[in-house]
Amino acid sequence: MRAKKIVLVGNPNVGKSVIFSQLTGARVVISNYPGTTVEFTRGQVNNGNRDYELMDAPGTYSLDPACRAEEVTASLVDLADIVINVIDATNLERNLYLTRQLLERQVPLIAVLNMVDEAAHKGVHIDIPALQQLLGVPVVATVAISGEGLSQLAATLARAEPGKVNSLTPDERWAWIGSVIRQVQQIAHRHQTWLEALALASIKPFTGVPLAAIILFLSFKLIIGLGEWLQGLLLGIFFNPIYLPVIRSLSRQLGEGSFTHGLLIGNLHQGQILLEESMGLLTTGVFIIFGVVLPFLVLFYLVLGFLEDCGYLPRLAVMTDRVMHRLGLHGFAIIPMILGLGCNVPAIISARSLESRRERFLACTLMSITIPCAAQ
């Protein structure tokens, strides 16, 4: 029997990749680096006696294709046997536009209300039975990062139902969404936490620019400081006591002056092998890659991943949007450029997620000419 195709569909940053990873056990990148899900991810799910093929579609706000990611998602929805629409419970109104479009497609649908714990923390209460009745499809509440509700989601797969609604114009959809929100959502009054105040300050130019300067300065100080410490550690525990004696033994066997010695070991300096200066494949070649560049690159992407996961990079994109427009780009292009500070190769690859060919060309040109690539 052919495995049914299930497609995870939702806005960016609603937890689709986390749900995919939890259901399949597959190793996927969960941090939302730009371009991560431009090419969708596949996995297998076994639910009782039935196998399913699960696909994680690129995040999208609409099924009306305006960029390459939305074209991929719309195509996957057309091929799906079941669609799981992942909804951010903290921002129900924005997410329901895509939900309405999926209902109009009349594909078997399950709505997953994710991050209900964060919604409760923010004072947002959603009446799930009422929402399920209004949508006409099963609604499952989850906290994907802890796995809460995912077993209920797996048990609900057999009950996926197509939407029973008519097609609406965009204005009519927003009117419908407003009606749903009034019936199912209540927001309790609460005081702003210091983290929320900090998040708000990070997107305002007056406070966001100094904050960005401080964060980037501290990030690079941390990378440089720990990178130099890691370099010394690698020299002390691996290169000097283990690797260098092996290279010296190989040098004696090859004989100084031979072609193979010059290629693999390089030049000797007063009879000594200097990893940084001998210019051989096994001396300078290996040491520069693993002893000099790699420690800084690993630390750079760890710090970048932390800034992404804590939600700072999207706010940086919002704050820099006006400046990037002067270069013919959107604020989102700042993220590939920051990636380029670590290495231009993943930065160029991530530029695929920019909306137009013109933006991708401009971003790649700027990165190639102006961004100092650490790997180079």
Short mmCIF file of C-alpha atoms in Angstrom, two decimals:
data_model
loop_
_atom_site.label_atom_id
_atom_site.label_comp_id
_atom_site.label_asym_id
_atom_site.label_seq_id
_atom_site.Cartn_x
_atom_site.Cartn_y
_atom_site.Cartn_z
CA MET A 1 0.00 0.00 0.00
CA ARG A 2 1.35 3.43 -0.96
CA ALA A 3 2.40 5.56 2.03
CA LYS A 4 0.16 8.60 2.37
CA LYS A 5 1.88 11.96 1.92
CA ILE A 6 1.58 14.39 4.83
CA VAL A 7 2.76 17.97 4.38
CA LEU A 8 3.57 20.30 7.28
CA VAL A 9 2.49 23.81 6.29
CA GLY A 10 2.65 27.04 8.26
CA ASN A 11 4.09 30.53 8.62
CA PRO A 12 7.85 30.88 9.21
CA ASN A 13 9.01 30.26 12.79
CA VAL A 14 5.92 28.39 14.01
CA GLY A 15 7.76 25.17 14.94
CA LYS A 16 7.24 23.03 11.82
CA SER A 17 10.79 21.71 11.75
CA VAL A 18 10.62 20.84 15.47
CA ILE A 19 7.40 18.86 14.92
CA PHE A 20 8.99 17.17 11.89
CA SER A 21 12.01 16.17 13.96
CA GLN A 22 9.87 14.91 16.85
CA LEU A 23 7.59 12.82 14.64
CA THR A 24 10.28 11.30 12.41
CA GLY A 25 13.33 11.29 14.65
CA ALA A 26 15.25 12.73 11.67
CA ARG A 27 18.22 14.99 12.19
CA VAL A 28 17.20 18.34 10.72
CA VAL A 29 18.35 21.90 11.31
CA ILE A 30 15.86 23.45 13.74
CA SER A 31 17.42 26.92 14.02
CA ASN A 32 15.82 29.00 11.37
CA TYR A 33 18.94 29.99 9.40
CA PRO A 34 17.86 31.71 6.06
CA GLY A 35 17.36 29.16 3.27
CA THR A 36 17.10 26.15 5.61
CA THR A 37 13.81 24.87 4.16
CA VAL A 38 13.88 26.28 0.63
CA GLU A 39 14.28 22.62 -0.37
CA PHE A 40 11.74 20.66 1.66
CA THR A 41 12.71 17.81 3.98
CA ARG A 42 11.27 14.29 3.83
CA GLY A 43 10.89 11.70 6.57
CA GLN A 44 8.95 8.56 7.47
CA VAL A 45 6.35 8.24 10.22
CA ASN A 46 4.97 4.93 11.45
CA ASN A 47 1.59 5.29 13.13
CA GLY A 48 0.29 1.92 14.24
CA ASN A 49 0.08 -0.29 11.16
CA ARG A 50 0.22 2.60 8.72
CA ASP A 51 3.30 4.31 7.22
CA TYR A 52 3.25 7.96 6.19
CA GLU A 53 5.70 10.09 4.23
CA LEU A 54 6.09 13.41 6.08
CA MET A 55 7.30 16.52 4.25
CA ASP A 56 8.34 19.80 5.90
CA ALA A 57 7.35 22.57 3.46
CA PRO A 58 9.02 26.00 3.42
CA GLY A 59 7.40 28.54 5.72
CA THR A 60 4.86 30.74 3.94
CA TYR A 61 2.20 33.32 4.80
CA SER A 62 0.01 32.58 1.79
CA LEU A 63 -0.68 30.06 -0.98
CA ASP A 64 -0.62 32.86 -3.56
CA PRO A 65 3.00 32.40 -4.74
CA ALA A 66 5.04 35.58 -4.42
CA CYS A 67 8.45 33.92 -4.07
CA ARG A 68 10.15 30.59 -4.71
CA ALA A 69 9.44 29.21 -1.22
CA GLU A 70 5.70 29.86 -1.57
CA GLU A 71 5.68 28.19 -5.00
CA VAL A 72 7.22 25.05 -3.47
CA THR A 73 4.68 25.02 -0.63
CA ALA A 74 1.69 25.48 -2.95
CA SER A 75 2.93 22.60 -5.13
CA LEU A 76 3.36 20.30 -2.12
CA VAL A 77 -0.16 21.09 -0.86
CA ASP A 78 -1.56 20.00 -4.24
CA LEU A 79 0.27 16.65 -3.91
CA ALA A 80 -0.65 16.00 -0.26
CA ASP A 81 -3.04 13.37 1.05
CA ILE A 82 -3.11 15.14 4.44
CA VAL A 83 -2.00 18.66 5.37
CA ILE A 84 -0.96 19.53 8.93
CA ASN A 85 -1.30 23.29 9.33
CA VAL A 86 0.99 24.44 12.16
CA ILE A 87 -0.35 27.63 13.79
CA ASP A 88 1.46 29.92 16.22
CA ALA A 89 -0.89 30.24 19.18
CA THR A 90 0.74 33.54 20.17
CA ASN A 91 -0.24 35.13 16.85
CA LEU A 92 -3.46 33.41 15.86
CA GLU A 93 -4.85 36.22 13.69
CA ARG A 94 -1.89 36.36 11.29
CA ASN A 95 -1.72 32.55 10.98
CA LEU A 96 -5.41 32.03 10.18
CA TYR A 97 -5.09 33.59 6.70
CA LEU A 98 -3.10 30.56 5.51
CA THR A 99 -5.48 28.26 7.39
CA ARG A 100 -8.45 29.74 5.52
CA GLN A 101 -6.71 29.20 2.17
CA LEU A 102 -6.03 25.57 3.08
CA LEU A 103 -9.69 25.09 4.02
CA GLU A 104 -10.67 26.48 0.62
CA ARG A 105 -8.38 23.94 -1.09
CA GLN A 106 -10.55 21.22 0.52
CA VAL A 107 -7.59 18.94 1.25
CA PRO A 108 -7.82 16.70 4.38
CA LEU A 109 -6.56 19.01 7.10
CA ILE A 110 -5.47 18.99 10.74
CA ALA A 111 -4.80 22.30 12.52
CA VAL A 112 -1.99 22.20 15.10
CA LEU A 113 -2.06 25.04 17.62
CA ASN A 114 1.61 25.14 18.60
CA MET A 115 3.35 27.10 21.39
CA VAL A 116 0.25 27.11 23.60
CA ASP A 117 2.55 27.44 26.63
CA GLU A 118 3.98 30.72 25.33
CA ALA A 119 0.47 31.96 24.53
CA ALA A 120 -0.67 31.22 28.09
CA HIS A 121 2.40 33.03 29.44
CA LYS A 122 1.44 36.08 27.38
CA GLY A 123 -2.12 35.98 28.71
CA VAL A 124 -3.64 34.62 25.47
CA HIS A 125 -6.42 32.07 26.00
CA ILE A 126 -7.83 30.20 22.98
CA ASP A 127 -11.04 28.18 23.16
CA ILE A 128 -9.89 25.10 21.23
CA PRO A 129 -13.29 23.31 20.99
CA ALA A 130 -14.85 26.53 19.64
CA LEU A 131 -11.99 26.96 17.13
CA GLN A 132 -12.40 23.36 15.99
CA GLN A 133 -16.10 23.89 15.46
CA LEU A 134 -15.56 27.08 13.44
CA LEU A 135 -12.83 25.55 11.26
CA GLY A 136 -14.61 22.25 10.77
CA VAL A 137 -11.38 20.24 11.07
CA PRO A 138 -9.55 18.63 14.03
CA VAL A 139 -7.50 21.06 16.16
CA VAL A 140 -4.64 19.75 18.33
CA ALA A 141 -2.79 21.87 20.95
CA THR A 142 0.96 21.20 21.16
CA VAL A 143 4.21 22.35 22.70
CA ALA A 144 6.50 20.93 20.01
CA ILE A 145 9.81 21.57 21.72
CA SER A 146 8.83 19.36 24.69
CA GLY A 147 6.74 16.88 22.66
CA GLU A 148 3.50 17.74 24.45
CA GLY A 149 0.44 16.93 22.32
CA LEU A 150 2.37 15.14 19.54
CA SER A 151 1.01 11.70 20.48
CA GLN A 152 -2.50 13.16 20.19
CA LEU A 153 -1.53 14.59 16.79
CA ALA A 154 -0.36 11.16 15.58
CA ALA A 155 -3.64 9.62 16.77
CA THR A 156 -5.60 12.32 14.91
CA LEU A 157 -4.08 11.60 11.48
CA ALA A 158 -6.88 9.21 10.57
CA ARG A 159 -9.48 11.90 11.37
CA ALA A 160 -8.17 14.60 9.02
CA GLU A 161 -11.09 16.27 7.24
CA PRO A 162 -11.28 18.55 4.19
CA GLY A 163 -12.58 22.08 4.64
CA LYS A 164 -16.21 22.71 3.84
CA VAL A 165 -16.02 26.40 2.96
CA ASN A 166 -16.35 28.54 -0.13
CA SER A 167 -13.57 30.61 -1.66
CA LEU A 168 -13.37 34.20 -0.45
CA THR A 169 -11.61 37.37 -1.57
CA PRO A 170 -8.68 38.55 0.58
CA ASP A 171 -10.85 41.23 2.27
CA GLU A 172 -13.55 38.65 3.01
CA ARG A 173 -10.93 36.30 4.49
CA TRP A 174 -9.73 38.99 6.90
CA ALA A 175 -13.32 39.73 7.90
CA TRP A 176 -13.85 36.01 8.58
CA ILE A 177 -10.60 35.89 10.60
CA GLY A 178 -11.76 38.83 12.70
CA SER A 179 -15.02 37.03 13.44
CA VAL A 180 -13.16 33.86 14.49
CA ILE A 181 -10.75 35.77 16.74
CA ARG A 182 -13.62 37.50 18.55
CA GLN A 183 -15.26 34.13 19.27
CA VAL A 184 -12.26 32.02 20.34
CA GLN A 185 -9.53 34.30 21.73
CA GLN A 186 -9.34 36.21 24.99
CA ILE A 187 -6.34 38.25 26.09
CA ALA A 188 -5.86 38.91 29.79
CA HIS A 189 -4.27 42.19 30.83
CA ARG A 190 -0.70 41.74 32.01
CA HIS A 191 2.36 43.89 32.55
CA GLN A 192 5.19 43.78 30.03
CA THR A 193 8.19 41.68 31.10
CA TRP A 194 11.73 43.04 30.81
CA LEU A 195 12.43 40.55 27.98
CA GLU A 196 9.45 41.85 26.03
CA ALA A 197 10.59 45.42 26.65
CA LEU A 198 14.06 44.48 25.40
CA ALA A 199 12.57 42.82 22.30
CA LEU A 200 10.57 45.98 21.55
CA ALA A 201 13.63 48.18 22.07
CA SER A 202 15.65 46.06 19.61
CA ILE A 203 13.47 47.07 16.62
CA LYS A 204 13.36 50.82 17.32
CA PRO A 205 16.23 52.72 15.64
CA PHE A 206 16.93 55.00 18.63
CA THR A 207 17.53 52.07 20.98
CA GLY A 208 18.05 49.26 18.45
CA VAL A 209 21.20 50.65 16.80
CA PRO A 210 23.20 50.96 20.07
CA LEU A 211 21.86 47.57 21.17
CA ALA A 212 22.92 45.98 17.85
CA ALA A 213 26.40 47.53 18.17
CA ILE A 214 26.76 46.18 21.72
CA ILE A 215 25.51 42.69 20.81
CA LEU A 216 27.73 42.40 17.72
CA PHE A 217 30.77 43.76 19.62
CA LEU A 218 30.30 41.30 22.49
CA SER A 219 29.65 38.46 20.04
CA PHE A 220 32.89 39.05 18.14
CA LYS A 221 34.87 39.58 21.34
CA LEU A 222 33.55 36.24 22.58
CA ILE A 223 34.37 34.53 19.28
CA ILE A 224 37.89 35.96 19.12
CA GLY A 225 38.66 35.27 22.80
CA LEU A 226 37.37 31.69 22.81
CA GLY A 227 38.79 31.08 19.31
CA GLU A 228 42.31 31.98 20.42
CA TRP A 229 41.88 29.78 23.50
CA LEU A 230 40.73 26.87 21.31
CA GLN A 231 43.70 27.38 18.99
CA GLY A 232 46.09 27.12 21.92
CA LEU A 233 44.23 24.09 23.25
CA LEU A 234 44.45 22.28 19.89
CA LEU A 235 48.17 23.06 19.65
CA GLY A 236 48.78 21.84 23.18
CA ILE A 237 46.80 18.59 23.12
CA PHE A 238 46.92 17.51 19.47
CA PHE A 239 49.19 19.30 16.98
CA ASN A 240 52.43 19.59 19.04
CA PRO A 241 52.36 16.30 21.01
CA ILE A 242 50.63 14.00 18.47
CA TYR A 243 50.46 15.38 14.93
CA LEU A 244 53.89 17.05 14.62
CA PRO A 245 55.93 13.91 15.58
CA VAL A 246 54.08 11.93 12.89
CA ILE A 247 54.84 14.62 10.29
CA ARG A 248 58.54 14.71 11.33
CA SER A 249 58.78 10.93 10.90
CA LEU A 250 57.14 11.17 7.47
CA SER A 251 59.54 14.00 6.52
CA ARG A 252 62.58 11.85 7.33
CA GLN A 253 61.20 8.96 5.27
CA LEU A 254 60.42 11.14 2.23
CA GLY A 255 63.74 13.00 2.32
CA GLU A 256 64.10 16.76 2.08
CA GLY A 257 64.25 18.09 -1.46
CA SER A 258 62.07 15.43 -3.10
CA PHE A 259 58.94 16.44 -4.99
CA THR A 260 56.68 14.45 -2.65
CA HIS A 261 58.31 16.07 0.39
CA GLY A 262 57.77 19.53 -1.05
CA LEU A 263 54.13 18.73 -1.84
CA LEU A 264 53.17 17.09 1.46
CA ILE A 265 55.58 18.61 4.01
CA GLY A 266 56.82 21.78 2.32
CA ASN A 267 59.93 23.71 3.28
CA LEU A 268 61.99 23.13 6.40
CA HIS A 269 63.17 26.18 8.38
CA GLN A 270 66.61 25.50 9.86
CA GLY A 271 65.75 21.80 9.79
CA GLN A 272 62.44 22.31 11.61
CA ILE A 273 58.84 21.90 10.45
CA LEU A 274 56.75 25.00 11.11
CA LEU A 275 53.07 24.27 10.74
CA GLU A 276 52.19 27.83 9.79
CA GLU A 277 55.07 28.44 7.38
CA SER A 278 56.18 25.15 5.77
CA MET A 279 53.44 25.43 3.11
CA GLY A 280 52.87 21.69 2.63
CA LEU A 281 49.50 19.96 2.29
CA LEU A 282 49.97 18.02 5.54
CA THR A 283 51.57 20.90 7.46
CA THR A 284 50.22 24.36 6.66
CA GLY A 285 47.26 22.94 4.71
CA VAL A 286 45.93 20.87 7.61
CA PHE A 287 46.89 23.34 10.34
CA ILE A 288 45.29 26.40 8.73
CA ILE A 289 42.02 24.54 8.16
CA PHE A 290 41.67 22.70 11.48
CA GLY A 291 43.87 24.73 13.80
CA VAL A 292 43.22 28.31 12.65
CA VAL A 293 39.96 28.62 10.68
CA LEU A 294 37.77 25.87 12.17
CA PRO A 295 37.75 27.06 15.83
CA PHE A 296 36.56 30.53 14.80
CA LEU A 297 33.97 29.21 12.32
CA VAL A 298 32.48 26.77 14.86
CA LEU A 299 32.20 29.50 17.49
CA PHE A 300 30.79 31.98 14.96
CA TYR A 301 27.94 29.68 13.95
CA LEU A 302 27.23 28.69 17.56
CA VAL A 303 26.83 32.38 18.47
CA LEU A 304 24.80 33.03 15.30
CA GLY A 305 22.55 30.07 16.09
CA PHE A 306 21.97 31.41 19.60
CA LEU A 307 21.06 34.87 18.26
CA GLU A 308 18.66 33.25 15.79
CA ASP A 309 17.02 30.97 18.34
CA CYS A 310 16.51 33.74 20.87
CA GLY A 311 14.75 35.79 18.17
CA TYR A 312 17.25 38.62 17.80
CA LEU A 313 18.20 38.19 14.12
CA PRO A 314 14.62 38.66 12.80
CA ARG A 315 14.38 41.84 14.90
CA LEU A 316 17.71 43.00 13.48
CA ALA A 317 16.25 42.46 9.99
CA VAL A 318 13.25 44.64 10.88
CA MET A 319 15.46 47.40 12.26
CA THR A 320 17.82 47.44 9.25
CA ASP A 321 15.05 47.27 6.65
CA ARG A 322 15.16 51.02 5.84
CA VAL A 323 18.96 51.02 5.43
CA MET A 324 18.91 47.87 3.28
CA HIS A 325 16.26 49.44 1.04
CA ARG A 326 18.82 52.12 0.11
CA LEU A 327 20.93 49.26 -1.30
CA GLY A 328 17.96 47.83 -3.18
CA LEU A 329 17.40 45.02 -0.67
CA HIS A 330 15.03 44.15 2.16
CA GLY A 331 16.05 43.93 5.82
CA PHE A 332 16.03 40.12 5.59
CA ALA A 333 19.21 40.36 3.46
CA ILE A 334 21.20 41.41 6.54
CA ILE A 335 21.18 37.78 7.74
CA PRO A 336 23.09 36.29 4.75
CA MET A 337 25.54 39.18 5.09
CA ILE A 338 26.15 38.36 8.76
CA LEU A 339 26.62 34.72 7.72
CA GLY A 340 29.26 35.97 5.28
CA LEU A 341 31.39 37.19 8.18
CA GLY A 342 31.94 33.53 9.02
CA CYS A 343 32.16 32.11 5.50
CA ASN A 344 30.91 33.39 2.15
CA VAL A 345 29.88 29.93 0.89
CA PRO A 346 26.87 29.31 3.23
CA ALA A 347 26.06 33.02 2.95
CA ILE A 348 25.76 32.78 -0.84
CA ILE A 349 23.68 29.59 -0.50
CA SER A 350 21.32 31.22 2.04
CA ALA A 351 20.73 34.12 -0.37
CA ARG A 352 18.50 31.73 -2.37
CA SER A 353 15.67 32.58 0.02
CA LEU A 354 15.61 36.25 -1.05
CA GLU A 355 12.49 37.01 -3.05
CA SER A 356 13.75 38.11 -6.47
CA ARG A 357 16.66 37.33 -8.76
CA ARG A 358 17.67 41.01 -8.58
CA GLU A 359 17.90 40.87 -4.76
CA ARG A 360 19.87 37.63 -4.87
CA PHE A 361 22.32 39.11 -7.37
CA LEU A 362 22.79 42.31 -5.35
CA ALA A 363 23.25 40.45 -2.06
CA CYS A 364 25.76 37.97 -3.53
CA THR A 365 27.72 40.80 -5.20
CA LEU A 366 27.89 42.81 -1.97
CA MET A 367 28.95 39.75 0.03
CA SER A 368 31.66 38.83 -2.48
CA ILE A 369 33.12 42.34 -2.58
CA THR A 370 32.58 43.91 0.84
CA ILE A 371 32.18 41.16 3.49
CA PRO A 372 35.50 40.01 5.04
CA CYS A 373 35.18 36.20 4.93
CA ALA A 374 36.95 34.61 7.90
CA ALA A 375 37.66 31.40 5.99
CA GLN A 376 39.54 33.36 3.28
#
